[in-house]
Short mmCIF file of C-alpha atoms in Angstrom, two decimals:
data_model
loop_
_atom_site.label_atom_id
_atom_site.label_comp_id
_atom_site.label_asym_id
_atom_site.label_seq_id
_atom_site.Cartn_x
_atom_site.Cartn_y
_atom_site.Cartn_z
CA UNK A 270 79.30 14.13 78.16
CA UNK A 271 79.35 13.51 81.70
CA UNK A 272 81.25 10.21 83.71
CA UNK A 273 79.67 7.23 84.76
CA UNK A 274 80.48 5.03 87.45
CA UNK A 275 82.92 7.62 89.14
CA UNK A 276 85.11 6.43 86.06
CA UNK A 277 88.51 8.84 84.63
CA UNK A 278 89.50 8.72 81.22
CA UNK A 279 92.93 6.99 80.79
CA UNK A 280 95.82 10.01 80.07
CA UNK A 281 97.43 7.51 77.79
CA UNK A 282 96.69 5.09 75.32
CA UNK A 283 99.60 2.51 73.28
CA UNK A 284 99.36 0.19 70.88
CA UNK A 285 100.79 -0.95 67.65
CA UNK A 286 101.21 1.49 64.92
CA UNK A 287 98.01 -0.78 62.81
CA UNK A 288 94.52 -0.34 62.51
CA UNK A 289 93.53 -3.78 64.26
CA UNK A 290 90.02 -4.44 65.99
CA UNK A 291 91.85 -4.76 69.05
CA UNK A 292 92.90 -1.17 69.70
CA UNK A 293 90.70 0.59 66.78
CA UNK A 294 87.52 1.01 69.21
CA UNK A 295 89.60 2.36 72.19
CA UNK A 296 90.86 4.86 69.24
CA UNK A 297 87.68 6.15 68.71
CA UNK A 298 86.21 6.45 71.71
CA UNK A 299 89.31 8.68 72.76
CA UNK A 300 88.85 11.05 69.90
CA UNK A 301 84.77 10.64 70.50
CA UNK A 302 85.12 11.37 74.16
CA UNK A 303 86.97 14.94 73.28
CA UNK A 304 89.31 14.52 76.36
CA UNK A 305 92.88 15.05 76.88
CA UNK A 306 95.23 11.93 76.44
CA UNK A 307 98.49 11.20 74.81
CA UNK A 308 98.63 8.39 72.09
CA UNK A 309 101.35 6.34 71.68
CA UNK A 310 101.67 4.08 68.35
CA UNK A 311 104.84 1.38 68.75
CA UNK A 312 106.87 -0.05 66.16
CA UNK A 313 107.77 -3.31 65.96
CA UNK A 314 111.95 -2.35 66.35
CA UNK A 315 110.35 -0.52 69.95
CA UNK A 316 108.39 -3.32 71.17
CA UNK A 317 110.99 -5.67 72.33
CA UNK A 318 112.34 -2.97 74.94
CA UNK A 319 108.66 -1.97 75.81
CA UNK A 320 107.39 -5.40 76.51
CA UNK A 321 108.70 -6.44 79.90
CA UNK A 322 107.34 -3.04 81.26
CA UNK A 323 103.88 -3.66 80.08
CA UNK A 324 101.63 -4.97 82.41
CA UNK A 325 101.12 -8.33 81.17
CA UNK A 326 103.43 -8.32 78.39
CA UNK A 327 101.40 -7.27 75.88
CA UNK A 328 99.64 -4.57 73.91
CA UNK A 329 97.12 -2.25 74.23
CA UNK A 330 97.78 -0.80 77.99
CA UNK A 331 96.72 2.43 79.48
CA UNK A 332 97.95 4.30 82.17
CA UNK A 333 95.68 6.17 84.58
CA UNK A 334 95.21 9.41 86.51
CA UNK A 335 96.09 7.62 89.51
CA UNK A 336 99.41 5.99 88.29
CA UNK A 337 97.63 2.76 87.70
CA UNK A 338 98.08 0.57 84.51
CA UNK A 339 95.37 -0.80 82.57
CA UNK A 340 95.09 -3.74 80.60
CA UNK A 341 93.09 -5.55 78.20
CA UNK A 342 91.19 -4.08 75.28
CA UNK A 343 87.88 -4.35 76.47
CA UNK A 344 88.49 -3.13 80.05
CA UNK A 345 90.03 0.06 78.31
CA UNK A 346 87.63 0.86 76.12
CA UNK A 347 84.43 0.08 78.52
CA UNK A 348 86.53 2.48 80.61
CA UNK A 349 86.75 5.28 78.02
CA UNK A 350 83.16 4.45 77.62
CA UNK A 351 82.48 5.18 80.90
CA UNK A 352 84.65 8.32 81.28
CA UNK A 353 82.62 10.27 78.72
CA UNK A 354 79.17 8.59 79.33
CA UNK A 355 78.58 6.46 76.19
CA UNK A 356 78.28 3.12 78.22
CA UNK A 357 74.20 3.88 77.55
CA UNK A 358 71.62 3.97 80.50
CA UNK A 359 68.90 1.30 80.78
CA UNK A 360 67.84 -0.40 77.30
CA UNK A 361 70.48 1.27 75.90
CA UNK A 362 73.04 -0.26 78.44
CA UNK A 363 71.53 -3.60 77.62
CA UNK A 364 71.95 -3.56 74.01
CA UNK A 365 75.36 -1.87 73.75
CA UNK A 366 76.14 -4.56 75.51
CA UNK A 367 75.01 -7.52 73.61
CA UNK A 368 76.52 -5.84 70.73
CA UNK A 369 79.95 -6.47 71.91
CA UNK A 370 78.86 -10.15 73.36
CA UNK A 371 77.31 -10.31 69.41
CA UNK A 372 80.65 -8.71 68.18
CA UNK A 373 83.41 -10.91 70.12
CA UNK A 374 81.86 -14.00 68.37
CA UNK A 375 82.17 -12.56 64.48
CA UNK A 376 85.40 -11.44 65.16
CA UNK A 377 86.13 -15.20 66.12
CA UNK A 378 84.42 -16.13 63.06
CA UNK A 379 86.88 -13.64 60.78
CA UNK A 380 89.98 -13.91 62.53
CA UNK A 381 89.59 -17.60 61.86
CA UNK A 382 90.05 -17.63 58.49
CA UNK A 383 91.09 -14.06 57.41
CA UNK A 384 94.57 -13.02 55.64
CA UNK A 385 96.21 -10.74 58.16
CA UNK A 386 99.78 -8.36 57.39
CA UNK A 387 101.16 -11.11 59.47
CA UNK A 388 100.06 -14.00 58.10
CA UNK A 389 99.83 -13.38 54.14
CA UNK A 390 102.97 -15.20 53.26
CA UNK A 391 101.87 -18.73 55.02
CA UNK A 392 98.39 -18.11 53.77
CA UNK A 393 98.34 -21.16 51.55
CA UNK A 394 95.92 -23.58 49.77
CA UNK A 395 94.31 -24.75 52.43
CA UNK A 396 93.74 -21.59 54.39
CA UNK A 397 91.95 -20.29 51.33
CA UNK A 398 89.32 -23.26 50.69
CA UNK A 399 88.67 -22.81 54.20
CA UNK A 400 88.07 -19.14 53.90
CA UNK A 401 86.15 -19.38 50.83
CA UNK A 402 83.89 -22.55 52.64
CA UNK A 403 83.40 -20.33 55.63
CA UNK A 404 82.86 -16.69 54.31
CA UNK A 405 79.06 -17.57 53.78
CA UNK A 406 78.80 -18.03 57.35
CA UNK A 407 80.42 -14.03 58.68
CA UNK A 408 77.73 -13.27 56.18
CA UNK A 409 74.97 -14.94 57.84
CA UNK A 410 75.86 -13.99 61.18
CA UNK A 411 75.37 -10.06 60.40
CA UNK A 412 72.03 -11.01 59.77
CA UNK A 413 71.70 -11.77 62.98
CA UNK A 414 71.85 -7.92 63.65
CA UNK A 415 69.39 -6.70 62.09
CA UNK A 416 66.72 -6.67 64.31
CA UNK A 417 68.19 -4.85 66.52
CA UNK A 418 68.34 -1.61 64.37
CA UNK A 419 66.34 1.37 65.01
CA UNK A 420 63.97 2.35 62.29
CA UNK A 421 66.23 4.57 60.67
CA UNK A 422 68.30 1.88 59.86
CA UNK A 423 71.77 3.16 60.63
CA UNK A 424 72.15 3.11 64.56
CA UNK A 425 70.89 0.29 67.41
CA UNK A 426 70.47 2.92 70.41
CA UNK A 427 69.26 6.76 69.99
CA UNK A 428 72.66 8.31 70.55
CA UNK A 429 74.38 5.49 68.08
CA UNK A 430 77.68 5.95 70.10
CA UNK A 431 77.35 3.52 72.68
CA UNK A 432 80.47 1.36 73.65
CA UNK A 433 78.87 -1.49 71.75
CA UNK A 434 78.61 0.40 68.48
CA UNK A 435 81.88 1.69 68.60
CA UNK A 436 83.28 -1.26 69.55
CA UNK A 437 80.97 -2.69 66.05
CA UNK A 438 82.12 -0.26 63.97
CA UNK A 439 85.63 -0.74 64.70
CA UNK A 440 85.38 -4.25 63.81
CA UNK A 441 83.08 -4.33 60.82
CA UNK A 442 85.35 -1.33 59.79
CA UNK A 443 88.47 -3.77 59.61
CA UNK A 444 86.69 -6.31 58.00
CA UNK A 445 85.71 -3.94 54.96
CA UNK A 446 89.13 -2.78 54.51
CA UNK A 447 90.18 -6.76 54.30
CA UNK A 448 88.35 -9.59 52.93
CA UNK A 449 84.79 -8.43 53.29
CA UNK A 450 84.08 -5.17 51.25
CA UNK A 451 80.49 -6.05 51.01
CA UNK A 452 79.62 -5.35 54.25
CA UNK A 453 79.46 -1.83 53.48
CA UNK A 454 76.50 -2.85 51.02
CA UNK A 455 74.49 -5.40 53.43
CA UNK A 456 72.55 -4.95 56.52
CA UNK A 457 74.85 -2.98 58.33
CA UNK A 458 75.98 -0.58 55.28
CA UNK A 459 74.06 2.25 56.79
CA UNK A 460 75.24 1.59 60.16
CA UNK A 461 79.04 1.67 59.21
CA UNK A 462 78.28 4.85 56.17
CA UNK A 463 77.16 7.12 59.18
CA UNK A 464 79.53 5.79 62.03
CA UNK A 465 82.45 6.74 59.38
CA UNK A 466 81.33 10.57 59.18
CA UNK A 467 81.49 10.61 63.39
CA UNK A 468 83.95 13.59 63.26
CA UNK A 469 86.28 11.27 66.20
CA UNK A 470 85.48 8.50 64.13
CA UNK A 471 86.79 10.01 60.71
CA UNK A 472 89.97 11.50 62.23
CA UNK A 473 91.04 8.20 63.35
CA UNK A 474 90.32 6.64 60.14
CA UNK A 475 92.15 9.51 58.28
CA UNK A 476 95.67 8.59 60.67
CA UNK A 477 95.16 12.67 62.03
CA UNK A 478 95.30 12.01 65.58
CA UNK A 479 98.38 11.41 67.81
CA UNK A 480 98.41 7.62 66.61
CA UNK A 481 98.98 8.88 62.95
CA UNK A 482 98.25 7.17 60.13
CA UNK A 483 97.56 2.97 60.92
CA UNK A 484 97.99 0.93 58.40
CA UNK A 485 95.75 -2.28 57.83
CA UNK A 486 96.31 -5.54 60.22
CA UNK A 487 93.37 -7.34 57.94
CA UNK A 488 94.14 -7.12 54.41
CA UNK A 489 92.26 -8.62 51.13
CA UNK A 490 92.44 -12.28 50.33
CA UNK A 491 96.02 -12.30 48.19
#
């Protein structure tokens, strides 16, 4: 895989010790991307320490070749992307790229009324009428990806490892492992069955990398 835009792959990554949409495609594009970098997972007893030395006070950063500190999820991973050439040329750019425009609006759509390790003790009555009201509606906006598959049904550009798609994956990913199992059966089923076998991908997913094993931020309705 060769750069693009004159871009270097971070030499370190950090984030939470959890499996969380935020950090989970930068993740995988580091394993995906096959270079060197150190991984750092934080625990909750090490991020008060941490946070005044992060760049804006919060997680993920990443620090670069040239001393430099990274922030924000999406720089980072378009970064990674870059660094090992799976931002996509041409059509490809194009559509990895409405993928993730696509992709930041259902995650507003879950996070909205989705149970999270956080957020399962205060998640009350009313919280779970509204996520049983508005479930139909993730549902319904998967559909709206569809089209965009390739004929085979399981990838949107020919190399299937575009920013967009691991950024996708990552998300869809979290949402199967928390209050929407059936995703794995709809629309994007094949999608997410072959993106899991990605050997990167699986290694993640299987906590044998240096972030170790993450445990889920999105859990099943309680």
């Amino acid at each position: 895989m060769s750069s693009q835009l004159g871009v270097q792959c971070p030499k370190k990554f950090v984030y939470f010790g959890l499996k969380t949409p935020i950090a989970l495609p930068c993740q995988c594009l580091l394993e995906i991307s096959g270079q060197p970098y150190e991984g750092k997972s934080v625990t909750m007893d090490e991020w008060p320490e941490l946070k005044p030395t992060t760049p804006t006070g919060m997680l993920p950063y990443a620090d670069m070749p040239d001393g430099t500190a990274l922030a924000e999820s999406g720089a980072i991973g378009r970064v990674i992307a870059a660094s090992a050439g799976l931002l996509g040329q041409g059509k490809d750019f194009m559509v990895s790229e409405q993928l993730a425009g696509m992709t930041a609006e259902l995650w507003k759509k879950v996070s909205a009324i989705c149970p999270t390790m956080f957020t399962v003790e205060s998640f009350d009555d009313e919280k779970k009428t509204a996520y049983a009201e508005k479930r139909a509606g993730v549902l319904e906006y998967l559909e709206k990806y569809k089209p965009m598959l390739l004929p085979a049904g399981d990838r949107f550009t020919e190399s299937g490892l575009t920013y967009g798609e691991v950024d996708l994956f990552a998300k869809l990913n979290c949402c199967v492992t928390g209050c929407f199992p059936e995703i794995m059966e709809g629309p994007l089923g094949a999608f997410c069955k072959r993106m899991e076998e990605v050997p990167g991908i699986k290694k993640v997913l299987a906590g044998e990398t240096q972030f170790g094993s993450l445990p889920d931020y999105l859990i099943p309705m309680p």
